[in-house]
Amino acid sequence: MIGVFDSGCGGLSVLKEIVRLLPDEEYIYLADNAHCPYGEKSPEYITDRCREITRLLMSKGADIIVVACNTATAAAINTVRGEFDIKFIGMEPAVKPAALGTRTGVIGVLATAGTLKGSKYLASKGNYEDGCRIVEHVGEGFVELVEAGKLSGPETEATVKRSLTPLLDAGADTIVLGCTHYPFLLPTMQKIANVRFIDPAPAVARHLVYVMVQEGLLGERQATKALATVVASEEARALGQELPPVPRPKIELIATGDPSGLEALFETVFVG
Ligand code: DGL
């Protein structure tokens, strides 16, 4: 069983890409929305939450855990990897594809304050800063909008515009979505900015498949099917083709707070 968690419902953007590749697996998704947002909380606080969530997911039968949260990955993944006997897959800040693809030489990174302070992000930024300018901004209010299910409308547009404007003014032609909540605001962002947005979720889902194959967590037939699906979906993406809708997986949804926002967003992400 694959365990997936986030501070709230944002991790559903990652779950969707995972289920696209592994539709027959069983899942458990935990939204820690009683403690959301994680963005401004201390690494110690987030690490404690990650420990508690890991214990719960393991007790429910998870045999691999996806930390579908950039902030929790930055704050806690190294610590929990050392403490629990289970594989963790974390989020990767997608600075590399952005730096390789920019034409203006300016890339924007939208993320939480915690992610922007994380050593993983700082290291990958350091690797590409010589070749391009990296401009960062916290998506102020984005997480709250997504948790409230306000994915469009004048309030959402105004909030999104406030954080995108400094990146656009700096000349960014590519913007990295460094928080798993943000892809849910993509239609609104695309209304405001005609630039390329990069969501690392498909790459994280592919990495999960490779690790599960390597660790023997998929049967032989499942592994062959998953690897073929990876190739097919990457080809479709490269050709700019629309990807098929993702069917509802076998899943247990858990929220530490009010489950209604999670359940509502889940229904819009999966079909059937
Ligand atoms: N979705 C999360 C992330 O990727 C956390 C946002 C928050 O709770 O502040 O960083």
Short mmCIF file of C-alpha atoms and ligand atoms in Angstrom, two decimals:
data_model
loop_
_atom_site.label_atom_id
_atom_site.label_comp_id
_atom_site.label_asym_id
_atom_site.label_seq_id
_atom_site.Cartn_x
_atom_site.Cartn_y
_atom_site.Cartn_z
CA MET A 1 0.00 0.00 0.00
CA ILE A 2 1.27 3.48 -0.91
CA GLY A 3 0.96 6.12 1.81
CA VAL A 4 0.81 9.76 0.69
CA PHE A 5 0.59 12.82 2.91
CA ASP A 6 0.60 16.60 2.86
CA SER A 7 -0.29 19.42 5.22
CA GLY A 8 -3.67 19.43 3.48
CA CYS A 9 -5.26 18.60 0.16
CA GLY A 10 -2.39 19.95 -2.01
CA GLY A 11 -0.75 16.52 -2.18
CA LEU A 12 -3.67 15.35 -4.31
CA SER A 13 -1.84 17.03 -7.21
CA VAL A 14 0.96 14.50 -6.66
CA LEU A 15 -1.38 11.58 -5.93
CA LYS A 16 -3.03 12.17 -9.31
CA GLU A 17 0.27 11.70 -11.17
CA ILE A 18 1.08 8.61 -9.10
CA VAL A 19 -2.30 6.98 -9.78
CA ARG A 20 -1.86 7.77 -13.49
CA LEU A 21 1.17 5.44 -13.44
CA LEU A 22 -0.03 2.96 -10.81
CA PRO A 23 -3.83 2.77 -11.09
CA ASP A 24 -4.13 -0.70 -9.55
CA GLU A 25 -2.28 -0.01 -6.29
CA GLU A 26 -3.99 0.59 -2.96
CA TYR A 27 -3.56 4.00 -1.37
CA ILE A 28 -3.95 5.86 1.86
CA TYR A 29 -3.86 9.66 1.76
CA LEU A 30 -3.52 11.79 4.88
CA ALA A 31 -4.23 15.52 4.91
CA ASP A 32 -2.82 17.06 8.09
CA ASN A 33 -5.22 19.95 7.78
CA ALA A 34 -5.63 20.40 11.56
CA HIS A 35 -2.03 21.69 11.43
CA CYS A 36 -2.08 23.40 8.02
CA PRO A 37 -0.30 25.48 6.77
CA TYR A 38 3.19 24.08 7.38
CA GLY A 39 4.83 26.94 5.43
CA GLU A 40 5.80 29.19 8.35
CA LYS A 41 6.16 26.48 11.04
CA SER A 42 9.49 25.42 12.50
CA PRO A 43 11.36 22.38 11.09
CA GLU A 44 11.07 20.75 14.56
CA TYR A 45 7.29 21.11 14.60
CA ILE A 46 6.97 19.73 11.05
CA THR A 47 9.34 16.86 11.84
CA ASP A 48 7.15 15.88 14.82
CA ARG A 49 4.08 15.90 12.59
CA CYS A 50 5.90 13.75 10.01
CA ARG A 51 6.85 11.23 12.70
CA GLU A 52 3.28 10.92 13.91
CA ILE A 53 1.89 10.63 10.38
CA THR A 54 4.52 8.02 9.44
CA ARG A 55 3.57 5.88 12.45
CA LEU A 56 -0.09 6.08 11.47
CA LEU A 57 0.50 5.27 7.80
CA MET A 58 2.77 2.34 8.70
CA SER A 59 0.22 1.01 11.20
CA LYS A 60 -2.36 1.05 8.40
CA GLY A 61 -0.09 -1.03 6.15
CA ALA A 62 1.80 1.50 4.02
CA ASP A 63 4.99 -0.03 2.60
CA ILE A 64 6.30 3.17 1.04
CA ILE A 65 5.54 6.81 1.89
CA VAL A 66 5.35 9.78 -0.44
CA VAL A 67 5.89 13.10 1.30
CA ALA A 68 3.67 15.04 -1.12
CA CYS A 69 4.67 18.33 0.46
CA ASN A 70 7.72 20.41 -0.42
CA THR A 71 7.79 22.06 3.00
CA ALA A 72 7.74 18.75 4.90
CA THR A 73 10.35 17.29 2.54
CA ALA A 74 12.63 20.26 3.21
CA ALA A 75 12.09 20.18 6.98
CA ALA A 76 11.94 16.51 7.85
CA ILE A 77 12.68 13.90 5.21
CA ASN A 78 16.33 13.38 6.16
CA THR A 79 15.40 12.92 9.82
CA VAL A 80 12.52 10.49 9.28
CA ARG A 81 14.59 8.50 6.79
CA GLY A 82 17.03 7.87 9.61
CA GLU A 83 14.34 6.92 12.12
CA PHE A 84 11.90 4.63 10.26
CA ASP A 85 12.40 1.40 8.39
CA ILE A 86 10.43 2.45 5.30
CA LYS A 87 11.29 4.21 2.03
CA PHE A 88 10.30 7.87 1.74
CA ILE A 89 9.88 9.64 -1.58
CA GLY A 90 10.03 13.43 -1.32
CA MET A 91 9.34 16.42 -3.53
CA GLU A 92 12.16 17.83 -5.68
CA PRO A 93 12.40 21.55 -6.37
CA ALA A 94 12.27 21.60 -10.20
CA VAL A 95 14.99 24.23 -10.65
CA LYS A 96 16.93 22.09 -13.15
CA PRO A 97 14.28 21.77 -15.90
CA ALA A 98 13.41 25.44 -15.43
CA ALA A 99 17.04 26.55 -15.71
CA LEU A 100 17.57 24.37 -18.80
CA GLY A 101 14.44 25.67 -20.53
CA THR A 102 14.46 29.42 -19.87
CA ARG A 103 15.00 31.79 -22.80
CA THR A 104 15.05 35.04 -20.86
CA GLY A 105 17.57 33.60 -18.40
CA VAL A 106 15.24 34.39 -15.50
CA ILE A 107 13.26 31.74 -13.66
CA GLY A 108 10.73 32.24 -10.93
CA VAL A 109 10.21 29.93 -7.97
CA LEU A 110 6.94 30.02 -6.07
CA ALA A 111 7.06 28.11 -2.80
CA THR A 112 6.47 28.39 0.93
CA ALA A 113 8.95 30.19 3.19
CA GLY A 114 10.03 26.84 4.67
CA THR A 115 10.83 25.32 1.28
CA LEU A 116 12.83 28.35 0.17
CA LYS A 117 15.00 28.01 3.30
CA GLY A 118 15.56 24.26 2.86
CA SER A 119 19.04 22.94 2.14
CA LYS A 120 17.86 20.87 -0.83
CA TYR A 121 16.39 23.89 -2.56
CA LEU A 122 19.40 26.07 -1.72
CA ALA A 123 21.76 23.43 -3.11
CA SER A 124 19.86 23.03 -6.37
CA LYS A 125 19.58 26.81 -6.69
CA GLY A 126 23.36 27.07 -6.18
CA ASN A 127 23.92 24.63 -9.06
CA TYR A 128 22.10 26.77 -11.62
CA GLU A 129 22.58 30.33 -10.42
CA ASP A 130 25.61 30.90 -12.62
CA GLY A 131 23.61 30.30 -15.79
CA CYS A 132 20.43 32.14 -14.90
CA ARG A 133 18.80 34.49 -12.44
CA ILE A 134 16.47 32.88 -9.93
CA VAL A 135 13.72 35.02 -8.44
CA GLU A 136 11.71 33.65 -5.53
CA HIS A 137 8.37 34.48 -4.06
CA VAL A 138 6.10 32.93 -1.44
CA GLY A 139 2.63 32.22 -2.82
CA GLU A 140 0.98 34.31 -0.10
CA GLY A 141 -2.51 33.01 0.63
CA PHE A 142 -2.39 30.27 -2.05
CA VAL A 143 -2.55 27.34 0.40
CA GLU A 144 -5.51 28.88 2.24
CA LEU A 145 -7.40 29.39 -1.06
CA VAL A 146 -6.88 25.78 -2.13
CA GLU A 147 -7.85 24.44 1.29
CA ALA A 148 -11.05 26.49 1.06
CA GLY A 149 -11.76 25.17 -2.45
CA LYS A 150 -11.53 28.69 -3.92
CA LEU A 151 -9.68 27.77 -7.11
CA SER A 152 -11.08 30.59 -9.25
CA GLY A 153 -12.93 33.89 -9.01
CA PRO A 154 -11.94 37.51 -8.37
CA GLU A 155 -10.45 36.95 -4.87
CA THR A 156 -8.29 34.09 -6.14
CA GLU A 157 -7.17 36.06 -9.19
CA ALA A 158 -6.17 39.06 -7.07
CA THR A 159 -4.21 36.88 -4.62
CA VAL A 160 -2.45 34.97 -7.37
CA LYS A 161 -1.61 38.16 -9.25
CA ARG A 162 0.06 39.69 -6.18
CA SER A 163 2.62 36.88 -6.00
CA LEU A 164 3.11 36.41 -9.74
CA THR A 165 3.70 40.09 -10.53
CA PRO A 166 7.19 40.38 -8.96
CA LEU A 167 8.31 37.29 -10.90
CA LEU A 168 6.91 38.58 -14.19
CA ASP A 169 8.34 42.05 -13.59
CA ALA A 170 11.76 40.45 -13.13
CA GLY A 171 11.43 38.89 -16.60
CA ALA A 172 10.76 35.26 -15.64
CA ASP A 173 9.54 33.14 -18.55
CA THR A 174 9.44 29.93 -16.50
CA ILE A 175 7.92 29.51 -13.06
CA VAL A 176 8.50 26.52 -10.81
CA LEU A 177 5.54 25.47 -8.65
CA GLY A 178 7.40 24.60 -5.46
CA CYS A 179 4.36 23.75 -3.34
CA THR A 180 1.95 20.92 -4.05
CA HIS A 181 -1.08 23.12 -3.43
CA TYR A 182 -0.17 25.53 -6.23
CA PRO A 183 -0.99 23.35 -9.30
CA PHE A 184 -4.66 23.65 -8.31
CA LEU A 185 -4.37 27.38 -9.05
CA LEU A 186 -2.74 26.80 -12.43
CA PRO A 187 -5.79 27.76 -14.55
CA THR A 188 -5.92 31.08 -12.68
CA MET A 189 -2.16 31.57 -13.02
CA GLN A 190 -2.34 30.88 -16.76
CA LYS A 191 -5.02 33.54 -17.12
CA ILE A 192 -2.63 36.07 -15.61
CA ALA A 193 0.74 34.99 -16.99
CA ASN A 194 1.69 33.64 -20.38
CA VAL A 195 4.77 31.78 -19.17
CA ARG A 196 5.75 28.13 -18.70
CA PHE A 197 4.85 26.65 -15.34
CA ILE A 198 6.69 23.56 -14.10
CA ASP A 199 5.03 21.14 -11.71
CA PRO A 200 7.46 18.51 -10.37
CA ALA A 201 4.67 16.00 -9.59
CA PRO A 202 5.07 13.86 -12.76
CA ALA A 203 8.82 13.51 -12.10
CA VAL A 204 8.17 12.54 -8.47
CA ALA A 205 5.61 9.93 -9.59
CA ARG A 206 8.12 8.46 -12.06
CA HIS A 207 10.76 8.32 -9.36
CA LEU A 208 8.31 6.46 -7.10
CA VAL A 209 7.75 3.84 -9.81
CA TYR A 210 11.51 3.34 -10.26
CA VAL A 211 12.06 2.98 -6.51
CA MET A 212 9.15 0.55 -6.13
CA VAL A 213 10.49 -1.58 -8.99
CA GLN A 214 13.96 -1.52 -7.47
CA GLU A 215 12.69 -2.40 -4.00
CA GLY A 216 10.52 -5.25 -5.31
CA LEU A 217 7.34 -3.52 -4.12
CA LEU A 218 5.53 -4.18 -7.41
CA GLY A 219 4.80 -7.63 -8.82
CA GLU A 220 6.55 -8.45 -12.10
CA ARG A 221 3.44 -7.83 -14.21
CA GLN A 222 2.64 -4.58 -12.36
CA ALA A 223 6.23 -3.37 -12.75
CA THR A 224 6.24 -4.02 -16.52
CA LYS A 225 2.89 -2.28 -16.89
CA ALA A 226 3.96 0.71 -14.78
CA LEU A 227 7.22 1.19 -16.70
CA ALA A 228 5.33 1.05 -20.01
CA THR A 229 2.86 3.64 -18.68
CA VAL A 230 5.77 5.90 -17.67
CA VAL A 231 7.10 5.80 -21.24
CA ALA A 232 3.67 6.33 -22.83
CA SER A 233 2.73 9.28 -20.62
CA GLU A 234 6.12 10.95 -21.10
CA GLU A 235 5.79 10.58 -24.88
CA ALA A 236 2.30 12.09 -24.77
CA ARG A 237 3.58 14.99 -22.66
CA ALA A 238 6.52 15.61 -24.99
CA LEU A 239 4.10 15.72 -27.94
CA GLY A 240 1.85 18.15 -26.06
CA GLN A 241 -1.03 15.66 -26.11
CA GLU A 242 -3.75 15.83 -23.51
CA LEU A 243 -3.40 13.03 -20.98
CA PRO A 244 -6.40 10.82 -20.22
CA PRO A 245 -8.41 11.44 -17.06
CA VAL A 246 -7.22 9.48 -14.02
CA PRO A 247 -9.61 6.88 -12.57
CA ARG A 248 -10.46 6.89 -8.89
CA PRO A 249 -8.07 4.54 -7.06
CA LYS A 250 -8.74 2.18 -4.15
CA ILE A 251 -8.04 4.63 -1.36
CA GLU A 252 -8.60 5.55 2.26
CA LEU A 253 -8.75 9.31 2.80
CA ILE A 254 -7.89 10.66 6.23
CA ALA A 255 -8.00 14.27 7.41
CA THR A 256 -6.77 15.32 10.84
CA GLY A 257 -9.27 18.21 10.69
CA ASP A 258 -12.49 18.80 8.73
CA PRO A 259 -12.52 16.28 5.84
CA SER A 260 -15.01 18.12 3.61
CA GLY A 261 -12.48 20.18 1.57
CA LEU A 262 -10.31 17.12 0.96
CA GLU A 263 -13.25 15.00 -0.15
CA ALA A 264 -14.59 17.71 -2.44
CA LEU A 265 -11.23 18.29 -4.16
CA PHE A 266 -10.67 14.53 -4.45
CA GLU A 267 -13.92 14.25 -6.43
CA THR A 268 -12.72 16.86 -8.92
CA VAL A 269 -9.29 15.23 -9.40
CA PHE A 270 -10.40 11.66 -10.14
CA VAL A 271 -13.11 10.33 -12.42
CA GLY A 272 -15.51 7.46 -11.81
N1 DGL B 1 1.60 21.63 0.11
C1 DGL B 1 2.69 22.00 0.88
C2 DGL B 1 3.99 22.15 0.16
O1 DGL B 1 4.18 21.54 -0.86
C3 DGL B 1 2.53 22.72 2.16
C4 DGL B 1 1.92 24.06 2.14
C5 DGL B 1 1.72 24.57 3.56
O2 DGL B 1 1.15 23.83 4.36
O3 DGL B 1 2.16 25.68 3.84
O4 DGL B 1 4.87 22.84 0.59
#
